[in-house]
């Protein structure tokens, strides 16, 4: 009998899934789990896989809200890609081992990451060097995230990421914190999803022209 994670998903099936995942469709997430512990995960979009992440009730509202926002806004999306934004198509995997784990996530601070992860597939942008935290409203504005100070204090993996996107509402507070210059130089404050995508576009050159202007 194959080894299994706690979620009942065979290990060999997970390993096969991991091998099939391209860099496009994943982004770093600074998040809080159900036990109030800080973590850095990779959020992965894999419609052909089987998600074993347990999304708490707060997280479940993220997916329909982002679908609503995408319907309201005419993003210059490529016809060849259609991202199904639902909890079963996204999961978290451990930053260190790169394996899928039965992780639990309770905060809407994954919302910005879910939206950017979906857009990375549409625009073929590699976001595995991008980390973020932040809520996302239906109108596209980025709302504050919980425990930002602790998330950044515990963020000891700056060499693995080229940029960290943070809600602009935290700018004054974060700038008063004592960080190494290496981490401080990677923090980008954004007010809405378009600003976030433009910031990533300027830092990580995509294969396709996005056709968007800086707001």
PDB file of C-alpha atoms in Angstrom:
ATOM      1  CA  UNK A   1       0.000   0.000   0.000  1.00  0.00           C
ATOM      2  CA  UNK A   2       1.358   3.403  -0.954  1.00  0.00           C
ATOM      3  CA  UNK A   3       2.331   5.866   1.743  1.00  0.00           C
ATOM      4  CA  UNK A   4      -0.304   8.510   2.361  1.00  0.00           C
ATOM      5  CA  UNK A   5      -0.476  11.969   3.850  1.00  0.00           C
ATOM      6  CA  UNK A   6      -3.101  12.588   6.496  1.00  0.00           C
ATOM      7  CA  UNK A   7      -5.595  13.706   3.874  1.00  0.00           C
ATOM      8  CA  UNK A   8      -5.795  10.227   2.359  1.00  0.00           C
ATOM      9  CA  UNK A   9      -4.045  11.211  -0.877  1.00  0.00           C
ATOM     10  CA  UNK A  10      -1.452   8.612  -2.016  1.00  0.00           C
ATOM     11  CA  UNK A  11       2.094   9.936  -1.842  1.00  0.00           C
ATOM     12  CA  UNK A  12       2.975   8.571  -5.273  1.00  0.00           C
ATOM     13  CA  UNK A  13       0.006  10.441  -6.776  1.00  0.00           C
ATOM     14  CA  UNK A  14       1.161  13.669  -5.138  1.00  0.00           C
ATOM     15  CA  UNK A  15       4.690  13.206  -6.411  1.00  0.00           C
ATOM     16  CA  UNK A  16       3.375  12.673  -9.933  1.00  0.00           C
ATOM     17  CA  UNK A  17       1.265  15.805  -9.617  1.00  0.00           C
ATOM     18  CA  UNK A  18       4.227  17.827  -8.367  1.00  0.00           C
ATOM     19  CA  UNK A  19       6.328  16.782 -11.353  1.00  0.00           C
ATOM     20  CA  UNK A  20       3.638  18.041 -13.724  1.00  0.00           C
ATOM     21  CA  UNK A  21       3.392  21.519 -12.213  1.00  0.00           C
ATOM     22  CA  UNK A  22       5.175  24.282 -14.080  1.00  0.00           C
ATOM     23  CA  UNK A  23       6.653  27.313 -12.398  1.00  0.00           C
ATOM     24  CA  UNK A  24       3.812  29.364 -13.875  1.00  0.00           C
ATOM     25  CA  UNK A  25       0.821  29.113 -11.579  1.00  0.00           C
ATOM     26  CA  UNK A  26       2.474  29.384  -8.188  1.00  0.00           C
ATOM     27  CA  UNK A  27       3.253  32.232  -5.816  1.00  0.00           C
ATOM     28  CA  UNK A  28       4.651  32.594  -2.307  1.00  0.00           C
ATOM     29  CA  UNK A  29       2.112  33.267   0.449  1.00  0.00           C
ATOM     30  CA  UNK A  30       2.784  34.725   3.887  1.00  0.00           C
ATOM     31  CA  UNK A  31      -0.111  33.309   5.839  1.00  0.00           C
ATOM     32  CA  UNK A  32      -1.503  32.211   9.180  1.00  0.00           C
ATOM     33  CA  UNK A  33      -2.860  28.722   9.725  1.00  0.00           C
ATOM     34  CA  UNK A  34      -5.718  27.526  11.912  1.00  0.00           C
ATOM     35  CA  UNK A  35      -3.395  27.361  14.936  1.00  0.00           C
ATOM     36  CA  UNK A  36      -2.300  30.996  14.485  1.00  0.00           C
ATOM     37  CA  UNK A  37       1.172  29.931  13.364  1.00  0.00           C
ATOM     38  CA  UNK A  38       3.000  31.953  10.705  1.00  0.00           C
ATOM     39  CA  UNK A  39       4.039  30.149   7.550  1.00  0.00           C
ATOM     40  CA  UNK A  40       5.493  30.700   4.124  1.00  0.00           C
ATOM     41  CA  UNK A  41       3.773  28.444   1.608  1.00  0.00           C
ATOM     42  CA  UNK A  42       3.628  28.181  -2.133  1.00  0.00           C
ATOM     43  CA  UNK A  43       0.108  28.635  -3.456  1.00  0.00           C
ATOM     44  CA  UNK A  44      -0.214  26.415  -6.519  1.00  0.00           C
ATOM     45  CA  UNK A  45      -2.830  26.331  -9.268  1.00  0.00           C
ATOM     46  CA  UNK A  46      -3.266  22.804 -10.575  1.00  0.00           C
ATOM     47  CA  UNK A  47      -6.675  22.036 -12.110  1.00  0.00           C
ATOM     48  CA  UNK A  48      -5.587  18.496 -12.941  1.00  0.00           C
ATOM     49  CA  UNK A  49      -4.570  17.644  -9.402  1.00  0.00           C
ATOM     50  CA  UNK A  50      -6.431  16.914  -6.227  1.00  0.00           C
ATOM     51  CA  UNK A  51      -6.254  19.628  -3.600  1.00  0.00           C
ATOM     52  CA  UNK A  52      -5.594  18.414  -0.086  1.00  0.00           C
ATOM     53  CA  UNK A  53      -5.503  21.837   1.558  1.00  0.00           C
ATOM     54  CA  UNK A  54      -8.237  22.401   4.098  1.00  0.00           C
ATOM     55  CA  UNK A  55      -9.565  25.892   3.473  1.00  0.00           C
ATOM     56  CA  UNK A  56     -11.259  27.351   6.527  1.00  0.00           C
ATOM     57  CA  UNK A  57     -14.533  29.281   6.167  1.00  0.00           C
ATOM     58  CA  UNK A  58     -12.787  32.655   5.859  1.00  0.00           C
ATOM     59  CA  UNK A  59     -10.816  31.385   2.887  1.00  0.00           C
ATOM     60  CA  UNK A  60     -13.809  29.899   1.101  1.00  0.00           C
ATOM     61  CA  UNK A  61     -15.259  33.373   0.486  1.00  0.00           C
ATOM     62  CA  UNK A  62     -12.106  34.377  -1.393  1.00  0.00           C
ATOM     63  CA  UNK A  63     -12.744  32.282  -4.484  1.00  0.00           C
ATOM     64  CA  UNK A  64     -16.263  33.542  -5.401  1.00  0.00           C
ATOM     65  CA  UNK A  65     -15.202  37.131  -4.653  1.00  0.00           C
ATOM     66  CA  UNK A  66     -12.285  36.896  -7.073  1.00  0.00           C
ATOM     67  CA  UNK A  67     -14.499  35.307  -9.726  1.00  0.00           C
ATOM     68  CA  UNK A  68     -16.900  38.234  -9.309  1.00  0.00           C
ATOM     69  CA  UNK A  69     -14.082  40.770  -9.659  1.00  0.00           C
ATOM     70  CA  UNK A  70     -12.721  39.092 -12.778  1.00  0.00           C
ATOM     71  CA  UNK A  71     -16.183  39.173 -14.365  1.00  0.00           C
ATOM     72  CA  UNK A  72     -16.481  42.907 -13.659  1.00  0.00           C
ATOM     73  CA  UNK A  73     -13.073  43.858 -15.010  1.00  0.00           C
ATOM     74  CA  UNK A  74     -11.946  43.295 -18.592  1.00  0.00           C
ATOM     75  CA  UNK A  75      -8.491  41.894 -17.994  1.00  0.00           C
ATOM     76  CA  UNK A  76      -6.581  41.387 -21.269  1.00  0.00           C
ATOM     77  CA  UNK A  77      -6.702  37.622 -20.779  1.00  0.00           C
ATOM     78  CA  UNK A  78      -5.459  35.206 -23.399  1.00  0.00           C
ATOM     79  CA  UNK A  79      -8.184  33.108 -25.019  1.00  0.00           C
ATOM     80  CA  UNK A  80      -6.040  29.979 -24.765  1.00  0.00           C
ATOM     81  CA  UNK A  81      -6.172  30.020 -20.970  1.00  0.00           C
ATOM     82  CA  UNK A  82      -9.150  29.746 -18.690  1.00  0.00           C
ATOM     83  CA  UNK A  83      -8.403  29.609 -14.990  1.00  0.00           C
ATOM     84  CA  UNK A  84     -11.088  27.934 -12.905  1.00  0.00           C
ATOM     85  CA  UNK A  85     -10.950  29.880  -9.659  1.00  0.00           C
ATOM     86  CA  UNK A  86     -12.253  27.468  -7.054  1.00  0.00           C
ATOM     87  CA  UNK A  87     -10.787  26.028  -3.877  1.00  0.00           C
ATOM     88  CA  UNK A  88     -10.414  22.553  -5.398  1.00  0.00           C
ATOM     89  CA  UNK A  89      -7.959  23.877  -8.003  1.00  0.00           C
ATOM     90  CA  UNK A  90      -5.620  25.663  -5.598  1.00  0.00           C
ATOM     91  CA  UNK A  91      -3.559  24.198  -2.800  1.00  0.00           C
ATOM     92  CA  UNK A  92      -0.677  25.086  -0.513  1.00  0.00           C
ATOM     93  CA  UNK A  93       2.607  23.239  -0.513  1.00  0.00           C
ATOM     94  CA  UNK A  94       5.427  23.451   1.950  1.00  0.00           C
ATOM     95  CA  UNK A  95       8.125  26.003   1.190  1.00  0.00           C
ATOM     96  CA  UNK A  96      10.973  23.763   2.364  1.00  0.00           C
ATOM     97  CA  UNK A  97      10.144  20.301   1.061  1.00  0.00           C
ATOM     98  CA  UNK A  98       8.248  21.414  -2.074  1.00  0.00           C
ATOM     99  CA  UNK A  99       5.744  18.620  -1.350  1.00  0.00           C
ATOM    100  CA  UNK A 100       2.023  19.030  -0.975  1.00  0.00           C
ATOM    101  CA  UNK A 101       0.909  18.907   2.632  1.00  0.00           C
ATOM    102  CA  UNK A 102      -2.461  18.786   4.329  1.00  0.00           C
ATOM    103  CA  UNK A 103      -2.108  22.396   5.355  1.00  0.00           C
ATOM    104  CA  UNK A 104      -4.870  24.450   6.913  1.00  0.00           C
ATOM    105  CA  UNK A 105      -5.280  28.101   6.052  1.00  0.00           C
ATOM    106  CA  UNK A 106      -7.803  30.372   7.694  1.00  0.00           C
ATOM    107  CA  UNK A 107      -7.121  33.937   6.585  1.00  0.00           C
ATOM    108  CA  UNK A 108      -8.396  35.953   3.623  1.00  0.00           C
ATOM    109  CA  UNK A 109      -4.836  37.229   3.265  1.00  0.00           C
ATOM    110  CA  UNK A 110      -4.475  34.553   0.568  1.00  0.00           C
ATOM    111  CA  UNK A 111      -6.846  36.529  -1.690  1.00  0.00           C
ATOM    112  CA  UNK A 112      -4.209  38.679  -3.396  1.00  0.00           C
ATOM    113  CA  UNK A 113      -2.130  35.560  -3.982  1.00  0.00           C
ATOM    114  CA  UNK A 114      -5.037  33.622  -5.499  1.00  0.00           C
ATOM    115  CA  UNK A 115      -5.779  36.452  -7.945  1.00  0.00           C
ATOM    116  CA  UNK A 116      -2.134  36.890  -8.953  1.00  0.00           C
ATOM    117  CA  UNK A 117      -1.648  33.137  -9.245  1.00  0.00           C
ATOM    118  CA  UNK A 118      -4.604  32.959 -11.633  1.00  0.00           C
ATOM    119  CA  UNK A 119      -3.301  35.888 -13.672  1.00  0.00           C
ATOM    120  CA  UNK A 120       0.145  34.306 -13.822  1.00  0.00           C
ATOM    121  CA  UNK A 121      -1.404  31.424 -15.754  1.00  0.00           C
ATOM    122  CA  UNK A 122      -3.305  33.789 -18.048  1.00  0.00           C
ATOM    123  CA  UNK A 123      -0.249  35.934 -18.775  1.00  0.00           C
ATOM    124  CA  UNK A 124       2.405  33.209 -18.512  1.00  0.00           C
ATOM    125  CA  UNK A 125       4.276  35.128 -15.803  1.00  0.00           C
ATOM    126  CA  UNK A 126       6.571  33.191 -13.503  1.00  0.00           C
ATOM    127  CA  UNK A 127       5.689  34.307  -9.983  1.00  0.00           C
ATOM    128  CA  UNK A 128       7.562  31.694  -7.981  1.00  0.00           C
ATOM    129  CA  UNK A 129       9.952  34.473  -6.914  1.00  0.00           C
ATOM    130  CA  UNK A 130       7.067  36.641  -5.695  1.00  0.00           C
ATOM    131  CA  UNK A 131       5.586  36.499  -2.194  1.00  0.00           C
ATOM    132  CA  UNK A 132       2.536  38.375  -0.990  1.00  0.00           C
ATOM    133  CA  UNK A 133      -0.121  38.776   1.660  1.00  0.00           C
ATOM    134  CA  UNK A 134      -3.342  40.747   1.517  1.00  0.00           C
ATOM    135  CA  UNK A 135      -7.104  40.567   1.230  1.00  0.00           C
ATOM    136  CA  UNK A 136      -8.803  41.485  -2.034  1.00  0.00           C
ATOM    137  CA  UNK A 137     -12.191  43.139  -2.321  1.00  0.00           C
ATOM    138  CA  UNK A 138     -14.660  42.577  -5.147  1.00  0.00           C
ATOM    139  CA  UNK A 139     -13.748  46.010  -6.548  1.00  0.00           C
ATOM    140  CA  UNK A 140     -10.081  45.007  -6.808  1.00  0.00           C
ATOM    141  CA  UNK A 141      -8.844  47.058  -3.861  1.00  0.00           C
ATOM    142  CA  UNK A 142      -6.362  45.311  -1.590  1.00  0.00           C
ATOM    143  CA  UNK A 143      -7.394  45.200   2.039  1.00  0.00           C
ATOM    144  CA  UNK A 144      -5.210  44.791   5.126  1.00  0.00           C
ATOM    145  CA  UNK A 145      -3.847  41.433   6.206  1.00  0.00           C
ATOM    146  CA  UNK A 146      -3.656  40.117   9.773  1.00  0.00           C
ATOM    147  CA  UNK A 147      -0.380  39.828  11.682  1.00  0.00           C
ATOM    148  CA  UNK A 148       1.702  41.591   9.045  1.00  0.00           C
ATOM    149  CA  UNK A 149       4.431  42.512  11.514  1.00  0.00           C
ATOM    150  CA  UNK A 150       4.870  38.929  12.706  1.00  0.00           C
ATOM    151  CA  UNK A 151       4.717  37.576   9.175  1.00  0.00           C
ATOM    152  CA  UNK A 152       7.596  39.795   8.121  1.00  0.00           C
ATOM    153  CA  UNK A 153       9.602  39.129  11.285  1.00  0.00           C
ATOM    154  CA  UNK A 154       9.303  35.405  10.645  1.00  0.00           C
ATOM    155  CA  UNK A 155      10.073  35.809   6.965  1.00  0.00           C
ATOM    156  CA  UNK A 156      13.598  34.440   6.872  1.00  0.00           C
ATOM    157  CA  UNK A 157      13.711  33.293   3.253  1.00  0.00           C
ATOM    158  CA  UNK A 158      14.251  36.569   1.410  1.00  0.00           C
ATOM    159  CA  UNK A 159      16.888  35.116  -0.904  1.00  0.00           C
ATOM    160  CA  UNK A 160      14.260  32.841  -2.423  1.00  0.00           C
ATOM    161  CA  UNK A 161      11.995  35.742  -3.392  1.00  0.00           C
ATOM    162  CA  UNK A 162      12.644  38.837  -5.468  1.00  0.00           C
ATOM    163  CA  UNK A 163       9.708  40.841  -4.151  1.00  0.00           C
ATOM    164  CA  UNK A 164       7.089  40.866  -1.404  1.00  0.00           C
ATOM    165  CA  UNK A 165       3.748  42.545  -2.164  1.00  0.00           C
ATOM    166  CA  UNK A 166       2.056  44.139   0.846  1.00  0.00           C
ATOM    167  CA  UNK A 167      -1.196  46.098   1.293  1.00  0.00           C
ATOM    168  CA  UNK A 168      -0.498  49.841   1.061  1.00  0.00           C
ATOM    169  CA  UNK A 169      -2.483  50.366   4.269  1.00  0.00           C
ATOM    170  CA  UNK A 170       0.419  48.829   6.203  1.00  0.00           C
ATOM    171  CA  UNK A 171       3.086  51.108   4.712  1.00  0.00           C
ATOM    172  CA  UNK A 172       3.578  53.489   7.646  1.00  0.00           C
ATOM    173  CA  UNK A 173       3.606  50.677  10.190  1.00  0.00           C
ATOM    174  CA  UNK A 174       5.974  48.450   8.226  1.00  0.00           C
ATOM    175  CA  UNK A 175       8.416  51.271   7.479  1.00  0.00           C
ATOM    176  CA  UNK A 176       8.825  51.859  11.219  1.00  0.00           C
ATOM    177  CA  UNK A 177       9.884  48.249  11.733  1.00  0.00           C
ATOM    178  CA  UNK A 178      13.508  47.202  11.889  1.00  0.00           C
ATOM    179  CA  UNK A 179      14.348  44.982   8.909  1.00  0.00           C
ATOM    180  CA  UNK A 180      17.531  44.143   7.120  1.00  0.00           C
ATOM    181  CA  UNK A 181      18.118  46.214   4.000  1.00  0.00           C
ATOM    182  CA  UNK A 182      17.819  43.027   1.970  1.00  0.00           C
ATOM    183  CA  UNK A 183      14.227  42.441   3.064  1.00  0.00           C
ATOM    184  CA  UNK A 184      13.227  46.119   3.037  1.00  0.00           C
ATOM    185  CA  UNK A 185      14.323  46.468  -0.590  1.00  0.00           C
ATOM    186  CA  UNK A 186      12.000  43.645  -1.614  1.00  0.00           C
ATOM    187  CA  UNK A 187       8.793  45.083  -0.124  1.00  0.00           C
ATOM    188  CA  UNK A 188       6.337  46.693  -2.552  1.00  0.00           C
ATOM    189  CA  UNK A 189       3.188  48.390  -1.254  1.00  0.00           C
ATOM    190  CA  UNK A 190       0.153  48.159  -3.533  1.00  0.00           C
ATOM    191  CA  UNK A 191      -3.412  49.463  -3.222  1.00  0.00           C
ATOM    192  CA  UNK A 192      -5.213  47.326  -5.792  1.00  0.00           C
ATOM    193  CA  UNK A 193      -4.788  44.271  -7.976  1.00  0.00           C
ATOM    194  CA  UNK A 194      -3.769  46.273 -11.032  1.00  0.00           C
ATOM    195  CA  UNK A 195      -0.937  47.940  -9.101  1.00  0.00           C
ATOM    196  CA  UNK A 196       0.179  44.517  -7.915  1.00  0.00           C
ATOM    197  CA  UNK A 197       0.214  43.103 -11.428  1.00  0.00           C
ATOM    198  CA  UNK A 198       2.072  46.143 -12.776  1.00  0.00           C
ATOM    199  CA  UNK A 199       4.688  45.819 -10.004  1.00  0.00           C
ATOM    200  CA  UNK A 200       5.225  42.158 -10.866  1.00  0.00           C
ATOM    201  CA  UNK A 201       5.316  42.985 -14.585  1.00  0.00           C
ATOM    202  CA  UNK A 202       8.104  45.506 -14.004  1.00  0.00           C
ATOM    203  CA  UNK A 203      10.109  43.117 -11.840  1.00  0.00           C
ATOM    204  CA  UNK A 204       9.473  39.783 -13.562  1.00  0.00           C
ATOM    205  CA  UNK A 205       9.364  40.146 -17.335  1.00  0.00           C
ATOM    206  CA  UNK A 206       6.522  38.034 -18.786  1.00  0.00           C
ATOM    207  CA  UNK A 207       6.605  36.285 -22.144  1.00  0.00           C
ATOM    208  CA  UNK A 208       3.525  38.157 -23.338  1.00  0.00           C
ATOM    209  CA  UNK A 209       2.745  41.879 -23.384  1.00  0.00           C
ATOM    210  CA  UNK A 210       0.074  42.596 -20.795  1.00  0.00           C
ATOM    211  CA  UNK A 211      -1.340  45.716 -22.400  1.00  0.00           C
ATOM    212  CA  UNK A 212      -1.959  47.404 -19.053  1.00  0.00           C
ATOM    213  CA  UNK A 213      -0.953  50.854 -17.917  1.00  0.00           C
ATOM    214  CA  UNK A 214       0.274  51.919 -14.535  1.00  0.00           C
ATOM    215  CA  UNK A 215      -2.709  53.334 -12.612  1.00  0.00           C
TER     216      UNK A 215
END
